[in-house]
Amino acid sequence: MIKIARIDGDGIGKEVTEAGVAVLESLDLNFDFYEAEAGRECFEKNGTTIPEETIKVAKNTKATLFGAISSTPGEKSPIIVLRQELDTYANLRPIKSFKGIDCLFNDLDFLIVRENTEGLYSGYETIDETKDKAIAQRVITKKASERISKLAFEEAISLKKESVTCVHKANVLKKTDGIFKESFYKVAQDYPNIKTNDYYVDATAMYLLIKPQEFDVIVTSNLFGDILSDASAGLVGGLGLAPSGNIGDKHGIFEPVHGSAPDIAGNNISNPIAMLLSVSMMLEYLNETYWAEKVKIACENVLEKGKVKTPDLGGNNKTMDVANEVIKEIENLI
């Protein structure tokens, strides 16, 4: 029995999580889902965006399937809390072009590896008594920088990629990004067969627009990775097709990159593909590589055929229509 924490969250998070669970339950595997709460609706109900019970549930399972949440002003972010509590120190964001999708580039297949526990998202913010000035601390440590760099090189080997690029701003952030860059090259010495280079984050943003094919694996800090990965999703069709995995040594959290989209919530027209690809990443993390590949290929086939698609891709189908079509494709593949 595979224990999975299920956190639907808010808005379309509920719809896409339902689709993800439907696909998982269609597989020849035994899952035990443990439901938990987080997000704005949770705050309105319980006075907290993420109860201790939710953290406990996530810690007692190997993987967490996370939908989407609406932000709650002045309150802590549930996903950031979970990442820190479970020490899922790496955020993996595959950027891939899909046949059947009209996008800027048709030949992209690279991975952004983002440090997930510190940087400007470390949570250390203060404001002075006059409320005229706020200060956020950017925390970068050698331990976290070396750990994320090592994972990036291991991912390059696993994906049969030739190069890893370190993205930083060490010319301005001399101490913090100095540590990040130095740690990257220290780890690189253990991987002599992998090509390495490094770019400033602003230059990387330009290169992603004009020559994204150059990249195999990108490793970077928390804020830079957050921005670059969302921007890169725009190269291949948008956030509705963008999965992600938060990976640690003991736990994994898997979520679509998009938000809770309250403007369309309840209409059941949200695109579940990002969630279903996140499900594939979760299965890979759980060493269920056979089923991970089947779910991934099924999603790709549904996108390429283009017969069943949600409004964001120019169709008129519902969320579960797409999920059911993916399930049919999986059945055809086995």
mmCIF file of N, CA and C in Angstrom, residues 16 19-21 23-24 243 256 272-281 295-296 299 319 322-324 326-327:
data_model
loop_
_atom_site.group_PDB
_atom_site.id
_atom_site.type_symbol
_atom_site.label_atom_id
_atom_site.label_comp_id
_atom_site.label_asym_id
_atom_site.label_seq_id
_atom_site.Cartn_x
_atom_site.Cartn_y
_atom_site.Cartn_z
ATOM 1 N N VAL A 16 -8.366 19.757 -10.275
ATOM 2 C CA VAL A 16 -7.229 19.054 -10.876
ATOM 3 C C VAL A 16 -6.742 17.920 -9.968
ATOM 4 N N ALA A 19 -8.822 14.995 -10.648
ATOM 5 C CA ALA A 19 -8.375 14.362 -11.895
ATOM 6 C C ALA A 19 -7.131 13.521 -11.649
ATOM 7 N N GLY A 20 -6.197 14.058 -10.866
ATOM 8 C CA GLY A 20 -4.979 13.322 -10.569
ATOM 9 C C GLY A 20 -5.244 12.039 -9.817
ATOM 10 N N VAL A 21 -6.135 12.104 -8.839
ATOM 11 C CA VAL A 21 -6.485 10.912 -8.060
ATOM 12 C C VAL A 21 -7.187 9.885 -8.942
ATOM 13 N N VAL A 23 -6.726 9.328 -12.104
ATOM 14 C CA VAL A 23 -5.714 8.646 -12.912
ATOM 15 C C VAL A 23 -4.932 7.658 -12.050
ATOM 16 N N LEU A 24 -4.547 8.059 -10.856
ATOM 17 C CA LEU A 24 -3.805 7.161 -9.966
ATOM 18 C C LEU A 24 -4.620 5.918 -9.632
ATOM 19 N N PRO A 243 4.271 20.929 -14.887
ATOM 20 C CA PRO A 243 4.278 20.175 -13.632
ATOM 21 C C PRO A 243 5.461 20.570 -12.764
ATOM 22 N N PRO A 256 0.893 20.991 -9.647
ATOM 23 C CA PRO A 256 0.925 21.797 -10.867
ATOM 24 C C PRO A 256 1.387 23.199 -10.501
ATOM 25 N N PRO A 272 -6.146 19.802 -16.548
ATOM 26 C CA PRO A 272 -5.513 18.929 -15.550
ATOM 27 C C PRO A 272 -4.149 18.392 -15.956
ATOM 28 N N ILE A 273 -3.678 18.739 -17.165
ATOM 29 C CA ILE A 273 -2.451 18.123 -17.674
ATOM 30 C C ILE A 273 -1.255 18.401 -16.765
ATOM 31 N N ALA A 274 -1.131 19.621 -16.258
ATOM 32 C CA ALA A 274 -0.006 19.923 -15.360
ATOM 33 C C ALA A 274 -0.045 19.026 -14.133
ATOM 34 N N MET A 275 -1.233 18.796 -13.592
ATOM 35 C CA MET A 275 -1.368 17.902 -12.445
ATOM 36 C C MET A 275 -1.036 16.465 -12.832
ATOM 37 N N LEU A 276 -1.514 16.026 -13.984
ATOM 38 C CA LEU A 276 -1.281 14.640 -14.389
ATOM 39 C C LEU A 276 0.198 14.386 -14.681
ATOM 40 N N LEU A 277 0.888 15.370 -15.213
ATOM 41 C CA LEU A 277 2.332 15.248 -15.401
ATOM 42 C C LEU A 277 3.054 15.277 -14.054
ATOM 43 N N SER A 278 2.498 16.015 -13.096
ATOM 44 C CA SER A 278 3.043 16.001 -11.736
ATOM 45 C C SER A 278 2.846 14.631 -11.103
ATOM 46 N N VAL A 279 1.704 14.001 -11.396
ATOM 47 C CA VAL A 279 1.454 12.633 -10.941
ATOM 48 C C VAL A 279 2.523 11.693 -11.503
ATOM 49 N N SER A 280 2.866 11.874 -12.776
ATOM 50 C CA SER A 280 3.921 11.062 -13.383
ATOM 51 C C SER A 280 5.244 11.258 -12.647
ATOM 52 N N MET A 281 5.562 12.503 -12.302
ATOM 53 C CA MET A 281 6.781 12.779 -11.546
ATOM 54 C C MET A 281 6.733 12.112 -10.169
ATOM 55 N N VAL A 295 1.834 7.195 -17.748
ATOM 56 C CA VAL A 295 1.040 8.409 -17.535
ATOM 57 C C VAL A 295 1.589 9.556 -18.370
ATOM 58 N N LYS A 296 2.894 9.677 -18.408
ATOM 59 C CA LYS A 296 3.523 10.753 -19.189
ATOM 60 C C LYS A 296 3.213 10.614 -20.672
ATOM 61 N N CYS A 299 -0.443 11.419 -21.487
ATOM 62 C CA CYS A 299 -0.688 12.868 -21.540
ATOM 63 C C CYS A 299 -0.196 13.448 -22.866
ATOM 64 N N THR A 319 -12.649 19.278 -17.258
ATOM 65 C CA THR A 319 -11.442 18.754 -16.609
ATOM 66 C C THR A 319 -11.418 17.234 -16.615
ATOM 67 N N VAL A 322 -10.726 15.326 -19.923
ATOM 68 C CA VAL A 322 -9.314 15.150 -20.255
ATOM 69 C C VAL A 322 -8.716 14.011 -19.427
ATOM 70 N N ALA A 323 -9.030 13.990 -18.131
ATOM 71 C CA ALA A 323 -8.508 12.938 -17.261
ATOM 72 C C ALA A 323 -8.950 11.558 -17.753
ATOM 73 N N ASN A 324 -10.218 11.448 -18.126
ATOM 74 C CA ASN A 324 -10.730 10.163 -18.609
ATOM 75 C C ASN A 324 -10.086 9.767 -19.936
ATOM 76 N N VAL A 326 -7.023 10.543 -20.787
ATOM 77 C CA VAL A 326 -5.687 10.075 -20.414
ATOM 78 C C VAL A 326 -5.756 8.642 -19.882
ATOM 79 N N ILE A 327 -6.782 8.348 -19.109
ATOM 80 C CA ILE A 327 -6.963 6.987 -18.574
ATOM 81 C C ILE A 327 -7.144 5.995 -19.738
#
